Tab-separated table of C-alpha atoms and ligand atoms in Angstrom:
chain	number	residue	atom	x	y	z
A	532	UNK	CA	0.227	-0.024	-0.077
A	533	UNK	CA	1.899	3.043	-1.029
A	534	UNK	CA	-0.082	5.847	-2.447
A	535	UNK	CA	-0.602	10.301	-2.169
A	536	UNK	CA	-3.483	11.140	-1.409
A	537	UNK	CA	-4.879	15.003	-1.832
A	538	UNK	CA	-8.699	16.264	-2.210
A	539	UNK	CA	-8.036	19.752	-2.043
A	540	UNK	CA	-11.743	20.456	-3.158
A	541	UNK	CA	-13.794	22.465	-0.001
A	542	UNK	CA	-16.847	20.871	0.675
A	543	UNK	CA	-19.838	23.080	1.309
A	544	UNK	CA	-22.842	21.151	2.193
A	545	UNK	CA	-26.279	21.404	3.556
A	546	UNK	CA	-29.103	23.536	2.337
A	547	UNK	CA	-28.808	26.818	1.529
A	548	UNK	CA	-25.148	26.485	0.909
A	549	UNK	CA	-25.557	28.205	-2.549
A	550	UNK	CA	-24.628	31.566	-1.254
A	551	UNK	CA	-21.568	30.745	0.546
A	552	UNK	CA	-20.161	31.190	-3.462
A	553	UNK	CA	-20.056	34.643	-2.573
A	554	UNK	CA	-17.394	34.630	-0.226
A	555	UNK	CA	-15.429	31.653	-1.718
A	556	UNK	CA	-15.019	33.052	-5.611
A	557	UNK	CA	-12.890	36.232	-4.889
A	558	UNK	CA	-14.643	39.173	-5.899
A	559	UNK	CA	-12.520	41.076	-7.964
A	560	UNK	CA	-12.499	37.420	-10.466
A	561	UNK	CA	-14.477	37.657	-13.601
A	562	UNK	CA	-16.466	34.666	-13.498
A	563	UNK	CA	-18.049	32.615	-16.570
A	564	UNK	CA	-20.951	30.538	-14.981
A	565	UNK	CA	-21.606	28.166	-16.816
A	566	UNK	CA	-24.745	25.392	-17.180
A	567	UNK	CA	-26.612	22.615	-19.238
A	568	UNK	CA	-30.062	23.088	-20.722
A	569	UNK	CA	-31.488	25.090	-18.102
A	570	UNK	CA	-32.734	23.081	-15.773
A	571	UNK	CA	-31.450	25.734	-13.134
A	572	UNK	CA	-33.381	28.008	-14.052
A	573	UNK	CA	-36.967	26.744	-13.218
A	574	UNK	CA	-35.543	24.876	-10.054
A	575	UNK	CA	-34.706	28.446	-8.273
A	576	UNK	CA	-30.796	27.546	-8.720
A	577	UNK	CA	-30.182	30.003	-11.622
A	578	UNK	CA	-32.072	32.853	-9.039
A	579	UNK	CA	-30.024	31.952	-5.931
A	580	UNK	CA	-26.384	32.154	-8.282
A	581	UNK	CA	-27.275	35.364	-9.542
A	582	UNK	CA	-28.396	36.726	-5.883
A	583	UNK	CA	-24.857	35.318	-4.556
A	584	UNK	CA	-22.609	36.616	-7.618
A	585	UNK	CA	-24.530	40.064	-7.111
A	586	UNK	CA	-21.101	41.749	-5.943
A	587	UNK	CA	-18.671	40.037	-9.065
A	588	UNK	CA	-18.799	40.879	-12.502
A	589	UNK	CA	-19.903	37.924	-14.336
A	590	UNK	CA	-21.431	36.637	-17.887
A	591	UNK	CA	-22.758	32.752	-18.570
A	592	UNK	CA	-22.383	30.365	-21.245
A	593	UNK	CA	-25.109	27.975	-21.333
A	594	UNK	CA	-26.293	24.682	-23.501
A	595	UNK	CA	-23.679	22.162	-22.016
A	596	UNK	CA	-25.501	18.714	-22.988
A	597	UNK	CA	-25.763	15.934	-21.558
A	598	UNK	CA	-22.013	13.744	-22.214
A	599	UNK	CA	-20.629	17.211	-23.207
A	600	UNK	CA	-19.227	17.990	-26.246
A	601	UNK	CA	-15.853	19.514	-27.537
A	602	UNK	CA	-17.953	21.131	-30.195
A	603	UNK	CA	-19.943	23.168	-27.427
A	604	UNK	CA	-17.394	23.380	-24.998
A	605	UNK	CA	-14.875	25.153	-27.771
A	606	UNK	CA	-17.327	27.969	-27.832
A	607	UNK	CA	-16.842	28.449	-24.059
A	608	UNK	CA	-12.509	28.258	-24.466
A	609	UNK	CA	-13.273	31.249	-26.551
A	610	UNK	CA	-14.921	33.243	-24.461
A	611	UNK	CA	-12.711	32.890	-21.674
A	612	UNK	CA	-9.808	33.548	-23.269
A	613	UNK	CA	-11.240	36.599	-25.346
A	614	UNK	CA	-12.687	38.111	-22.265
A	615	UNK	CA	-10.060	37.134	-19.578
A	616	UNK	CA	-12.148	35.143	-17.204
A	617	UNK	CA	-10.639	34.264	-14.119
A	618	UNK	CA	-13.095	32.001	-12.715
A	619	UNK	CA	-15.111	29.194	-14.128
A	620	UNK	CA	-18.599	28.402	-12.116
A	621	UNK	CA	-20.362	25.029	-12.992
A	622	UNK	CA	-23.470	24.424	-12.003
A	623	UNK	CA	-25.549	21.045	-12.889
A	624	UNK	CA	-24.323	17.346	-13.330
A	625	UNK	CA	-20.928	15.780	-14.304
A	626	UNK	CA	-21.151	16.653	-17.832
A	627	UNK	CA	-21.150	20.408	-17.266
A	628	UNK	CA	-18.586	20.122	-13.973
A	629	UNK	CA	-16.605	18.181	-16.351
A	630	UNK	CA	-17.159	20.333	-19.340
A	631	UNK	CA	-15.791	22.851	-17.192
A	632	UNK	CA	-12.453	21.248	-16.811
A	633	UNK	CA	-12.276	21.038	-20.439
A	634	UNK	CA	-13.402	24.723	-20.475
A	635	UNK	CA	-10.546	25.198	-17.945
A	636	UNK	CA	-7.823	23.803	-19.634
A	637	UNK	CA	-8.458	24.378	-22.931
A	638	UNK	CA	-8.242	28.137	-22.248
A	639	UNK	CA	-4.450	27.612	-21.392
A	640	UNK	CA	-3.752	26.002	-24.083
A	641	UNK	CA	-2.881	27.467	-27.958
A	642	UNK	CA	-3.698	24.271	-29.462
A	643	UNK	CA	-6.843	22.274	-30.050
A	644	UNK	CA	-8.607	21.279	-27.039
A	645	UNK	CA	-9.204	17.578	-27.872
A	646	UNK	CA	-5.659	17.200	-27.974
A	647	UNK	CA	-5.795	17.168	-23.852
A	648	UNK	CA	-8.196	13.635	-24.681
A	649	UNK	CA	-5.543	12.203	-26.872
A	650	UNK	CA	-2.924	12.908	-24.442
A	651	UNK	CA	-1.047	14.792	-27.007
A	652	UNK	CA	-0.986	17.837	-24.711
A	653	UNK	CA	-0.231	17.527	-21.227
A	654	UNK	CA	-2.623	19.583	-18.975
A	655	UNK	CA	0.241	22.076	-16.719
A	656	UNK	CA	-2.076	25.165	-15.768
A	657	UNK	CA	-5.738	25.904	-16.065
A	658	UNK	CA	-8.337	28.689	-14.883
A	659	UNK	CA	-9.932	27.578	-11.405
A	660	UNK	CA	-13.160	26.579	-11.241
A	661	UNK	CA	-15.828	25.873	-8.514
A	662	UNK	CA	-18.699	23.554	-9.071
A	663	UNK	CA	-22.329	23.906	-7.524
A	664	UNK	CA	-23.648	20.252	-7.981
A	665	UNK	CA	-27.196	19.642	-9.217
A	666	UNK	CA	-26.895	15.803	-9.923
A	667	UNK	CA	-25.163	13.546	-7.697
A	668	UNK	CA	-23.567	10.880	-9.333
A	669	UNK	CA	-20.624	11.029	-10.554
A	670	UNK	CA	-17.890	12.620	-8.064
A	671	UNK	CA	-16.679	14.970	-10.439
A	672	UNK	CA	-17.668	17.819	-8.523
A	673	UNK	CA	-14.315	16.989	-6.248
A	674	UNK	CA	-12.310	14.430	-8.262
A	675	UNK	CA	-9.805	15.769	-11.099
A	676	UNK	CA	-11.504	13.697	-13.619
A	677	UNK	CA	-13.696	14.425	-16.856
A	678	UNK	CA	-15.338	12.691	-19.892
A	679	UNK	CA	-15.615	14.544	-22.927
A	680	UNK	CA	-17.462	13.778	-26.312
A	681	UNK	CA	-15.653	14.443	-29.768
A	682	UNK	CA	-19.547	14.298	-31.570
A	683	UNK	CA	-18.001	14.734	-35.034
A	684	UNK	CA	-16.086	11.214	-34.600
A	685	UNK	CA	-18.189	9.383	-31.671
A	686	UNK	CA	-15.462	9.621	-29.621
A	687	UNK	CA	-16.012	9.459	-25.878
A	688	UNK	CA	-12.707	10.009	-23.708
A	689	UNK	CA	-11.274	10.814	-20.355
A	690	UNK	CA	-8.825	12.797	-19.153
A	691	UNK	CA	-7.682	13.404	-15.021
A	692	UNK	CA	-5.458	16.521	-14.109
A	693	UNK	CA	-4.771	18.118	-10.727
A	694	UNK	CA	-4.889	21.850	-12.428
A	695	UNK	CA	-9.118	21.078	-12.926
A	696	UNK	CA	-9.744	19.824	-9.556
A	697	UNK	CA	-13.339	21.864	-8.069
A	698	UNK	CA	-11.733	24.608	-5.864
A	699	UNK	CA	-15.172	24.129	-3.742
A	700	UNK	CA	-18.059	22.261	-4.479
A	701	UNK	CA	-21.301	23.302	-3.422
A	702	UNK	CA	-23.491	20.209	-2.668
A	703	UNK	CA	-26.653	21.461	-1.578
A	704	UNK	CA	-29.372	18.254	-1.179
A	705	UNK	CA	-32.567	20.191	-2.258
A	706	UNK	CA	-31.343	20.836	-5.601
A	707	UNK	CA	-32.409	17.715	-6.055
A	708	UNK	CA	-36.122	17.995	-5.533
A	709	UNK	CA	-36.531	18.892	-9.385
A	710	UNK	CA	-34.475	15.430	-10.373
A	711	UNK	CA	-36.686	13.044	-12.521
A	712	UNK	CA	-36.649	9.514	-11.010
A	713	UNK	CA	-34.518	8.783	-14.162
A	714	UNK	CA	-31.669	10.665	-12.991
A	715	UNK	CA	-31.824	9.931	-9.288
A	716	UNK	CA	-31.653	6.102	-10.312
A	717	UNK	CA	-29.005	7.100	-12.588
A	718	UNK	CA	-26.971	9.026	-10.070
A	719	UNK	CA	-27.413	5.775	-7.750
A	720	UNK	CA	-26.029	3.189	-10.334
A	721	UNK	CA	-23.207	5.373	-11.233
A	722	UNK	CA	-21.958	5.688	-7.960
A	723	UNK	CA	-22.419	2.016	-6.965
A	724	UNK	CA	-20.590	1.166	-9.942
A	725	UNK	CA	-17.698	3.300	-9.052
A	726	UNK	CA	-17.598	1.900	-5.930
A	727	UNK	CA	-17.345	-1.246	-7.606
A	728	UNK	CA	-14.875	-0.018	-9.971
A	729	UNK	CA	-12.317	0.113	-7.115
A	730	UNK	CA	-13.103	-2.722	-5.147
A	731	UNK	CA	-13.826	-5.646	-7.126
A	732	UNK	CA	-10.719	-6.389	-8.302
A	733	UNK	CA	-8.764	-9.154	-5.783
A	734	UNK	CA	-8.042	-9.055	-2.073
A	735	UNK	CA	-5.172	-7.059	-1.209
A	736	UNK	CA	-6.096	-6.372	2.479
A	737	UNK	CA	-6.332	-3.032	2.754
A	738	UNK	CA	-8.606	-2.635	5.738
A	739	UNK	CA	-9.421	0.752	5.121
A	740	UNK	CA	-10.422	1.225	1.671
A	741	UNK	CA	-12.264	-2.603	1.460
A	742	UNK	CA	-14.550	-1.414	4.403
A	743	UNK	CA	-15.094	2.261	3.337
A	744	UNK	CA	-16.173	0.629	0.200
A	745	UNK	CA	-18.325	-1.840	1.686
A	746	UNK	CA	-20.204	0.673	3.833
A	747	UNK	CA	-20.460	3.140	0.562
A	748	UNK	CA	-22.254	0.397	-1.452
A	749	UNK	CA	-24.574	-0.823	1.542
A	750	UNK	CA	-25.837	2.724	1.317
A	751	UNK	CA	-26.698	2.815	-2.178
A	752	UNK	CA	-28.423	-0.338	-1.836
A	753	UNK	CA	-30.199	0.800	1.058
A	754	UNK	CA	-31.012	3.837	-0.854
A	755	UNK	CA	-32.363	2.128	-4.182
A	756	UNK	CA	-34.457	-0.077	-1.471
A	757	UNK	CA	-35.722	3.098	0.291
A	758	UNK	CA	-36.210	4.724	-3.267
A	759	UNK	CA	-40.099	5.544	-2.045
A	760	UNK	CA	-38.642	7.694	0.761
A	761	UNK	CA	-36.470	9.772	-2.234
A	762	UNK	CA	-38.486	13.131	-1.559
A	763	UNK	CA	-37.261	13.062	1.905
A	764	UNK	CA	-34.142	15.599	3.264
A	765	UNK	CA	-32.453	12.720	4.640
A	766	UNK	CA	-32.785	10.049	2.072
A	767	UNK	CA	-31.145	13.137	-0.565
A	768	UNK	CA	-28.397	14.321	1.671
A	769	UNK	CA	-27.763	10.857	2.090
A	770	UNK	CA	-27.643	9.926	-1.734
A	771	UNK	CA	-25.487	13.632	-2.526
A	772	UNK	CA	-22.751	12.595	-0.222
A	773	UNK	CA	-22.399	8.800	-0.883
A	774	UNK	CA	-21.949	9.419	-4.258
A	775	UNK	CA	-19.346	12.099	-3.686
A	776	UNK	CA	-17.228	9.546	-1.405
A	777	UNK	CA	-17.530	6.890	-4.201
A	778	UNK	CA	-15.125	8.561	-6.809
A	779	UNK	CA	-13.291	11.531	-4.856
A	780	UNK	CA	-10.043	9.571	-4.670
A	781	UNK	CA	-10.506	8.162	-0.685
A	782	UNK	CA	-10.933	4.159	-1.491
A	783	UNK	CA	-9.398	4.271	-4.568
A	784	UNK	CA	-5.904	5.442	-2.980
A	785	UNK	CA	-2.915	2.410	-3.060
A	786	UNK	CA	-5.582	-0.218	-4.352
A	787	UNK	CA	-5.866	-1.807	-7.558
A	788	UNK	CA	-8.407	-0.779	-9.931
A	789	UNK	CA	-10.260	-2.008	-12.819
A	790	UNK	CA	-12.713	0.744	-15.145
A	791	UNK	CA	-13.394	-2.060	-17.811
A	792	UNK	CA	-17.345	-1.541	-17.418
A	793	UNK	CA	-16.932	2.210	-17.745
A	794	UNK	CA	-14.499	1.635	-21.017
A	795	UNK	CA	-17.016	0.061	-22.532
A	796	UNK	CA	-19.579	1.702	-21.567
A	797	UNK	CA	-18.419	4.981	-22.935
A	798	UNK	CA	-18.586	3.643	-26.385
A	799	UNK	CA	-22.166	2.433	-26.057
A	800	UNK	CA	-22.982	6.241	-24.916
A	801	UNK	CA	-21.081	7.405	-27.730
A	802	UNK	CA	-22.771	5.468	-30.054
A	803	UNK	CA	-26.108	5.582	-29.074
A	804	UNK	CA	-26.807	8.116	-26.444
A	805	UNK	CA	-27.303	5.231	-23.710
A	806	UNK	CA	-27.434	7.342	-20.146
A	807	UNK	CA	-23.748	6.925	-18.848
A	808	UNK	CA	-25.296	5.148	-16.077
A	809	UNK	CA	-27.731	2.933	-17.528
A	810	UNK	CA	-24.716	1.726	-19.593
A	811	UNK	CA	-22.380	0.975	-16.995
A	812	UNK	CA	-25.453	-1.585	-16.093
A	813	UNK	CA	-25.578	-2.667	-19.091
A	814	UNK	CA	-22.144	-3.708	-19.173
A	815	UNK	CA	-21.195	-4.743	-15.610
A	816	UNK	CA	-23.034	-8.360	-14.993
A	817	UNK	CA	-22.128	-9.554	-18.189
A	818	UNK	CA	-18.278	-8.680	-17.507
A	819	UNK	CA	-18.749	-9.766	-13.868
A	820	UNK	CA	-19.581	-13.139	-15.239
A	821	UNK	CA	-16.849	-13.085	-17.464
A	822	UNK	CA	-13.725	-12.079	-15.173
A	823	UNK	CA	-15.530	-14.601	-12.385
A	824	UNK	CA	-12.528	-16.662	-11.827
A	825	UNK	CA	-10.142	-13.077	-11.330
A	826	UNK	CA	-12.580	-11.638	-9.119
A	827	UNK	CA	-14.020	-14.424	-6.988
A	828	UNK	CA	-13.021	-13.727	-3.545
A	829	UNK	CA	-13.904	-9.819	-4.031
A	830	UNK	CA	-17.416	-10.727	-5.241
A	831	UNK	CA	-17.655	-13.298	-2.261
A	832	UNK	CA	-16.708	-10.454	0.052
A	833	UNK	CA	-19.413	-8.148	-1.567
A	834	UNK	CA	-21.849	-11.248	-1.323
A	835	UNK	CA	-21.347	-11.256	2.452
A	836	UNK	CA	-20.373	-7.701	3.744
A	837	UNK	CA	-23.073	-5.515	1.654
A	838	UNK	CA	-26.013	-8.261	0.041
A	839	UNK	CA	-25.707	-10.519	3.283
A	840	UNK	CA	-25.526	-13.651	1.558
A	841	UNK	CA	-24.976	-17.140	2.566
A	842	UNK	CA	-21.141	-18.430	1.939
A	843	UNK	CA	-21.180	-21.111	-0.396
A	844	UNK	CA	-19.140	-22.660	-3.702
A	845	UNK	CA	-21.614	-20.680	-5.638
A	846	UNK	CA	-21.865	-17.682	-3.753
A	847	UNK	CA	-20.186	-15.313	-6.173
A	848	UNK	CA	-22.222	-16.485	-8.910
A	849	UNK	CA	-25.156	-14.990	-6.633
A	850	UNK	CA	-23.921	-11.683	-5.917
A	851	UNK	CA	-23.790	-10.941	-9.500
A	852	UNK	CA	-27.146	-11.924	-9.719
A	853	UNK	CA	-28.014	-9.567	-6.580
A	854	UNK	CA	-26.442	-7.007	-8.511
A	855	UNK	CA	-27.987	-7.560	-11.318
A	856	UNK	CA	-31.572	-7.897	-9.447
A	857	UNK	CA	-30.493	-4.564	-7.315
A	858	UNK	CA	-30.645	-2.570	-10.709
A	859	UNK	CA	-34.019	-4.054	-12.500
A	860	UNK	CA	-35.449	-3.177	-9.058
A	861	UNK	CA	-34.996	0.292	-10.245
A	862	UNK	CA	-36.368	-0.316	-13.503
A	863	UNK	CA	-32.569	-0.364	-15.249
A	864	UNK	CA	-31.893	-2.450	-17.866
A	865	UNK	CA	-28.863	-5.071	-18.083
A	866	UNK	CA	-28.575	-5.750	-21.892
A	867	UNK	CA	-28.440	-3.018	-24.588
A	868	UNK	CA	-31.995	-2.839	-26.672
A	869	UNK	CA	-31.774	0.413	-28.152
A	870	UNK	CA	-29.093	-0.025	-31.527
A	871	UNK	CA	-29.899	0.472	-35.081
A	872	UNK	CA	-28.564	-2.203	-36.419
A	873	UNK	CA	-28.144	-5.971	-36.090
A	874	UNK	CA	-26.656	-7.837	-33.208
A	875	UNK	CA	-23.328	-8.606	-34.660
A	876	UNK	CA	-22.927	-5.119	-36.132
A	877	UNK	CA	-23.675	-3.291	-32.920
A	878	UNK	CA	-20.975	-5.569	-31.646
A	879	UNK	CA	-18.860	-5.444	-34.298
A	880	UNK	CA	-19.112	-1.409	-34.175
A	881	UNK	CA	-18.055	-0.775	-30.217
A	882	UNK	CA	-15.063	-3.389	-31.288
A	883	UNK	CA	-13.930	-1.243	-33.958
A	884	UNK	CA	-13.891	1.768	-31.317
A	885	UNK	CA	-12.392	0.042	-28.410
A	886	UNK	CA	-9.744	-0.529	-30.975
A	887	UNK	CA	-9.594	2.648	-32.082
A	888	UNK	CA	-9.506	4.203	-28.586
A	889	UNK	CA	-6.250	1.406	-27.595
A	890	UNK	CA	-8.822	0.066	-24.650
A	891	UNK	CA	-7.469	-3.483	-25.047
A	892	UNK	CA	-6.009	-4.853	-22.217
A	893	UNK	CA	-8.683	-3.638	-19.399
A	894	UNK	CA	-9.518	-4.461	-16.283
A	895	UNK	CA	-7.093	-4.567	-13.529
A	896	UNK	CA	-5.217	-7.771	-14.754
A	897	UNK	CA	-5.534	-6.221	-18.496
A	898	UNK	CA	-7.002	-9.673	-18.996
A	899	UNK	CA	-10.158	-8.019	-20.346
A	900	UNK	CA	-8.939	-8.112	-24.361
A	901	UNK	CA	-10.891	-7.558	-27.535
A	902	UNK	CA	-11.852	-11.171	-27.675
A	903	UNK	CA	-13.086	-10.786	-24.046
A	904	UNK	CA	-14.585	-7.809	-24.299
A	905	UNK	CA	-16.720	-9.610	-27.464
A	906	UNK	CA	-17.947	-12.027	-25.500
A	907	UNK	CA	-19.069	-9.790	-23.037
A	908	UNK	CA	-20.983	-7.627	-25.469
A	909	UNK	CA	-22.336	-10.862	-26.912
A	910	UNK	CA	-24.467	-11.651	-23.621
A	911	UNK	CA	-24.356	-7.358	-22.885
A	912	UNK	CA	-26.208	-6.599	-26.195
A	913	UNK	CA	-30.224	-7.995	-26.191
G	1052	NZQ	O1	-28.645	19.902	-18.940
G	1052	NZQ	P1	-29.520	20.501	-17.737
G	1052	NZQ	O2	-30.184	21.798	-17.087
G	1052	NZQ	O3	-28.259	20.425	-16.401
G	1052	NZQ	O4	-29.584	19.210	-17.140
G	1052	NZQ	C1	-29.364	18.082	-16.408
G	1052	NZQ	C2	-29.672	16.507	-17.772
G	1052	NZQ	O5	-30.352	16.833	-18.600
G	1052	NZQ	C3	-30.414	17.440	-15.501
G	1052	NZQ	N1	-30.261	17.615	-14.568
G	1052	NZQ	C4	-28.959	18.138	-13.753
G	1052	NZQ	N2	-29.488	18.773	-12.467
G	1052	NZQ	C5	-30.643	18.739	-12.467
G	1052	NZQ	C6	-31.217	18.071	-13.421
G	1052	NZQ	N3	-32.747	17.926	-14.418
G	1052	NZQ	C7	-33.797	18.689	-13.182
G	1052	NZQ	N4	-32.893	18.832	-11.881
G	1052	NZQ	C8	-31.900	19.155	-11.295
G	1052	NZQ	N5	-31.323	19.697	-10.103
G	1052	NZQ	O6	-30.175	16.048	-15.603
G	1052	NZQ	C9	-29.365	15.437	-16.707
G	1052	NZQ	C10	-28.475	14.444	-16.513
G	1052	NZQ	O7	-27.116	15.364	-16.431
G	1052	NZQ	P2	-25.955	14.960	-16.309
G	1052	NZQ	O8	-25.084	16.231	-15.966
G	1052	NZQ	O9	-25.109	14.297	-17.708
G	1052	NZQ	O10	-25.787	13.850	-15.329
G	1052	NZQ	P3	-24.419	13.012	-14.903
G	1052	NZQ	O11	-24.202	13.640	-13.562
G	1052	NZQ	O12	-24.979	11.617	-14.672
G	1052	NZQ	O13	-22.615	13.252	-15.714
G	1052	NZQ	C11	-22.784	12.280	-16.683
G	1052	NZQ	C12	-21.817	12.482	-17.380
G	1052	NZQ	O14	-20.745	12.251	-16.446
G	1052	NZQ	C13	-19.608	11.772	-16.653
G	1052	NZQ	C14	-20.495	10.843	-17.679
G	1052	NZQ	O15	-19.560	9.828	-18.688
G	1052	NZQ	C15	-21.372	11.991	-18.644
G	1052	NZQ	O16	-20.473	12.351	-19.443
G	1052	NZQ	N6	-18.539	11.366	-15.987
G	1052	NZQ	C16	-17.980	11.443	-15.251
G	1052	NZQ	C17	-16.958	10.868	-14.398
G	1052	NZQ	C18	-15.908	11.848	-13.207
G	1052	NZQ	N7	-15.757	13.475	-14.059
G	1052	NZQ	O17	-15.678	11.880	-12.343
G	1052	NZQ	C19	-17.204	10.015	-13.868
G	1052	NZQ	C20	-18.225	9.428	-14.053
G	1052	NZQ	O18	-17.687	7.914	-14.509
G	1052	NZQ	C21	-18.782	9.383	-15.753
G	1052	NZQ	O19	-17.959	8.959	-16.823
G	1053	ZN	ZN1	-19.195	6.836	-14.035
């Protein structure tokens, strides 16, 4: 166990915290407020931001789409450069926050911002950003990752940089009141898979990371079971904080990671616009069954510690069934049906993209080769 851990994001958690941005963004900063399709205009969040920024000089950029595209974000990059923006305030879910991370880094680069995603440009500085989270799911509000899509080529790629870690994250659970059930469910599933990607590998005996991961999984399972209580302050606050902790770097410190479900899932989103979380639920059960021998010990631990299943030789198999049943209980499908072509063409399309993106040895053992990905897709695609 060897790692460096730092999470520099100041968390401003709780009801009424949006007004705190007045104090944490320096008043002499020129601010660009960035948001998505306008949900913040209908739920009072925009008005709270306007009130809080009364003593700031600010302007806005809207229209960042779910699964944000570089094509849209590049327009904001031009604004940051031309108007000498000092601070970017992201108001939205993972898409808006990720989009702001791209804007912040690309604004400090003279070339094409997409170079950041391909790795041909290493980020060495960025415009400071802060986040007002409106959808708990990705953890983007206090991590250094971002996932950006190039619509013209259907590429969805990620980058990581400490320079785009938000300075602060406002997490007021009241903003969740306007979330449709579909997005609440997406948040539960995405956070669940984030913990799995950092936990469901092999036994390493790191008690803090494993134990905390199990707490987060138990929380998410309970929140899913208590979905009918989703209109309570307690339910909302617990989901918001759990989803944040699932991907703020802590449980992933010094342990093996998987992320294959995400890498394959991103291709489904890029090709067919499947919601991010739903792409994960489609891939993960098939992937776990394919990788069961590598993951048996941790699947068994998850089965006993989270699902309280009885010990037995088929415990790992029953654990995967329990995960699948959890998704199905939330009406989340575990097979892809939304593709335009026949099944073999759909599989070929995903495989072609995985090859193009170098995703040819995924998972904690690099055991998910293209051949294994094809097998996983055979059962993940209906
Ligand atoms: O566009 P707006 O108006 O904001 O509406 C959004 C959008 O339509 C809506 N919404 C958000 N907050 C709302 C609301 N509607 C009503 N009331 C509110 N309070 O919800 C829709 C989906 O929003 P989006 O931001 O796309 O969802 P999510 O937070 O799930 O983010 C998904 C993106 O994050 C990436 C995904 O790949 C995907 O592009 N991820 C980022 C990660 C990271 N940075 O660490 C890790 C994740 O694994 C993930 O890959
Ligand atoms: Zn995710």
